[in-house]
Amino acid sequence: MISELERRLRAVDLRVTGPRLAVLAELDIHPHADADTIATGVRRRHHPVSTQAVYNVLGVLTERGLVRRIEPAGSPARYENRVGDNHHHIVCRSCGLIGDVDCAVGEAPCLDPSTTHGFVVDEADVTYWGYCPACQTSRAADAAAPAERHTHVHPKVKETP
């Protein structure tokens, strides 16, 4: 029986290989993962593979449209297998957690630019920034904690007459 992952690969005329199946499976488990996280997961759950092989697989899967590469500022490239719907992302400024946000308005590209400079726009990439619930709680707890008071005690200096 052909798996869903095999169907995805064959639909874009890619050979079904162990590393390709393993990378797609990891992206099902860990959306928005970086290549090192994917490689670690593949090695743990599937079979030995080099990090370079994972980068190669991600490159081919991205090129064929099975995987989307996103690059939030200050973060390594991340990969996801939610493709074709021009969704956006929300990123936590503190821990880097990334969530999906459906299209802002209407169908792709979701946003109409004020000018296109002659381009045909087919995608809009919006990144929302903020703090995830866990980091909000942590920040609130830090703000509520009394500030440590640092008192510097000077030793008394004996005066001489």
Short mmCIF file of C-alpha atoms in Angstrom, two decimals:
data_model
loop_
_atom_site.label_atom_id
_atom_site.label_comp_id
_atom_site.label_asym_id
_atom_site.label_seq_id
_atom_site.Cartn_x
_atom_site.Cartn_y
_atom_site.Cartn_z
CA MET A 1 0.00 0.00 0.00
CA ILE A 2 1.30 3.46 -0.94
CA SER A 3 1.57 5.94 1.94
CA GLU A 4 0.48 9.56 1.80
CA LEU A 5 4.14 10.64 1.91
CA GLU A 6 4.93 8.43 -1.09
CA ARG A 7 1.96 9.93 -2.96
CA ARG A 8 3.27 13.44 -2.28
CA LEU A 9 6.68 12.56 -3.70
CA ARG A 10 5.30 10.82 -6.76
CA ALA A 11 2.89 13.68 -7.45
CA VAL A 12 5.88 15.94 -8.16
CA ASP A 13 7.83 13.25 -10.05
CA LEU A 14 10.33 12.54 -7.28
CA ARG A 15 11.71 9.11 -6.55
CA VAL A 16 10.61 7.70 -3.23
CA THR A 17 13.69 7.37 -1.01
CA GLY A 18 14.16 6.72 2.68
CA PRO A 19 15.67 10.15 3.44
CA ARG A 20 12.88 11.98 1.57
CA LEU A 21 10.18 10.02 3.39
CA ALA A 22 11.94 10.58 6.72
CA VAL A 23 12.27 14.35 6.20
CA LEU A 24 8.59 14.68 5.23
CA ALA A 25 7.60 12.61 8.26
CA GLU A 26 9.67 14.85 10.56
CA LEU A 27 8.01 17.95 9.12
CA ASP A 28 4.62 16.42 9.90
CA ILE A 29 5.79 16.09 13.52
CA HIS A 30 7.79 19.34 13.76
CA PRO A 31 6.44 22.10 11.53
CA HIS A 32 8.73 25.14 11.34
CA ALA A 33 11.82 23.10 12.22
CA ASP A 34 15.34 24.03 11.19
CA ALA A 35 17.53 21.58 9.27
CA ASP A 36 19.49 20.48 12.36
CA THR A 37 16.28 19.63 14.25
CA ILE A 38 15.00 17.70 11.25
CA ALA A 39 18.30 15.82 10.90
CA THR A 40 18.29 14.91 14.59
CA GLY A 41 14.73 13.61 14.36
CA VAL A 42 15.46 11.62 11.21
CA ARG A 43 18.46 9.98 12.87
CA ARG A 44 16.50 9.25 16.06
CA ARG A 45 13.33 7.85 14.46
CA HIS A 46 14.28 6.59 11.02
CA HIS A 47 17.87 5.89 10.02
CA PRO A 48 21.37 7.35 9.94
CA VAL A 49 21.69 10.31 7.63
CA SER A 50 24.13 13.21 7.41
CA THR A 51 23.03 16.77 8.03
CA GLN A 52 24.19 17.60 4.49
CA ALA A 53 21.89 14.91 3.09
CA VAL A 54 18.99 16.49 4.98
CA TYR A 55 19.88 19.91 3.52
CA ASN A 56 19.96 18.33 0.04
CA VAL A 57 16.56 16.69 0.55
CA LEU A 58 15.09 19.95 1.89
CA GLY A 59 16.43 21.79 -1.15
CA VAL A 60 14.81 19.34 -3.59
CA LEU A 61 11.52 19.25 -1.66
CA THR A 62 11.44 23.06 -1.55
CA GLU A 63 12.25 23.32 -5.26
CA ARG A 64 9.41 20.91 -6.09
CA GLY A 65 6.92 22.76 -3.88
CA LEU A 66 6.43 20.05 -1.22
CA VAL A 67 8.17 22.12 1.45
CA ARG A 68 8.27 25.83 2.14
CA ARG A 69 11.36 27.58 3.49
CA ILE A 70 10.76 30.51 5.82
CA GLU A 71 13.43 32.81 7.21
CA PRO A 72 12.34 34.78 10.27
CA ALA A 73 14.81 37.55 11.12
CA GLY A 74 17.46 36.43 13.58
CA SER A 75 16.64 32.75 13.12
CA PRO A 76 18.03 29.95 10.95
CA ALA A 77 15.92 28.97 7.97
CA ARG A 78 12.88 26.92 8.97
CA TYR A 79 10.93 24.44 6.90
CA GLU A 80 7.29 23.44 6.81
CA ASN A 81 5.16 21.20 4.65
CA ARG A 82 2.11 23.45 4.69
CA VAL A 83 2.35 24.81 1.16
CA GLY A 84 0.12 26.32 -1.48
CA ASP A 85 -2.12 28.46 0.70
CA ASN A 86 0.00 31.60 1.21
CA HIS A 87 -0.44 31.59 4.99
CA HIS A 88 1.65 33.79 7.24
CA HIS A 89 3.55 33.34 10.52
CA ILE A 90 3.69 34.70 14.03
CA VAL A 91 7.04 34.50 15.85
CA CYS A 92 7.78 34.85 19.56
CA ARG A 93 10.46 37.47 20.15
CA SER A 94 11.68 35.63 23.23
CA CYS A 95 11.75 31.86 22.54
CA GLY A 96 11.40 31.79 18.75
CA LEU A 97 8.20 29.69 18.69
CA ILE A 98 6.49 29.99 15.30
CA GLY A 99 2.79 29.61 14.58
CA ASP A 100 0.76 29.67 11.38
CA VAL A 101 -1.64 32.52 10.66
CA ASP A 102 -4.17 32.05 7.88
CA CYS A 103 -4.24 34.50 5.00
CA ALA A 104 -4.79 38.06 6.23
CA VAL A 105 -7.60 38.93 3.79
CA GLY A 106 -9.05 37.00 0.88
CA GLU A 107 -7.12 34.67 -1.37
CA ALA A 108 -3.41 34.68 -2.24
CA PRO A 109 -1.54 36.94 -2.21
CA CYS A 110 -3.77 38.18 0.67
CA LEU A 111 -2.44 41.72 0.55
CA ASP A 112 -2.47 44.19 -2.29
CA PRO A 113 0.74 46.22 -2.57
CA SER A 114 0.47 49.96 -3.14
CA THR A 115 2.60 49.49 -6.26
CA THR A 116 3.85 46.43 -8.09
CA HIS A 117 6.61 48.06 -10.17
CA GLY A 118 5.42 45.84 -13.03
CA PHE A 119 5.69 42.59 -11.05
CA VAL A 120 2.95 39.98 -11.10
CA VAL A 121 2.45 39.31 -7.38
CA ASP A 122 1.61 35.71 -6.48
CA GLU A 123 2.54 35.58 -2.80
CA ALA A 124 2.72 37.84 0.25
CA ASP A 125 5.01 36.96 3.14
CA VAL A 126 3.92 38.55 6.40
CA THR A 127 5.57 37.89 9.74
CA TYR A 128 3.86 38.99 12.91
CA TRP A 129 6.08 39.41 15.98
CA GLY A 130 5.12 39.25 19.64
CA TYR A 131 5.35 37.05 22.74
CA CYS A 132 3.87 33.56 23.03
CA PRO A 133 1.66 32.75 26.06
CA ALA A 134 4.50 31.05 27.98
CA CYS A 135 6.87 33.98 27.45
CA GLN A 136 4.12 36.46 28.38
CA THR A 137 3.71 34.63 31.70
CA SER A 138 7.46 34.59 32.26
CA ARG A 139 7.79 38.30 31.46
CA ALA A 140 4.89 39.15 33.78
CA ALA A 141 6.46 37.14 36.60
CA ASP A 142 9.80 38.87 36.05
CA ALA A 143 8.13 42.29 36.09
CA ALA A 144 6.20 41.48 39.28
CA ALA A 145 9.27 40.26 41.19
CA PRO A 146 10.73 42.89 43.46
CA ALA A 147 13.93 44.33 42.12
CA GLU A 148 16.98 43.23 44.00
CA ARG A 149 18.33 46.07 46.01
CA HIS A 150 22.03 46.41 45.84
CA THR A 151 23.37 48.39 48.73
CA HIS A 152 26.98 49.13 48.86
CA VAL A 153 28.27 49.51 52.38
CA HIS A 154 31.28 51.73 52.74
CA PRO A 155 33.56 50.88 55.62
CA LYS A 156 34.01 53.71 58.06
CA VAL A 157 37.24 55.45 57.62
CA LYS A 158 39.01 56.37 60.81
CA GLU A 159 39.91 59.99 60.81
CA THR A 160 43.19 61.01 62.20
CA PRO A 161 43.48 64.29 64.12
#
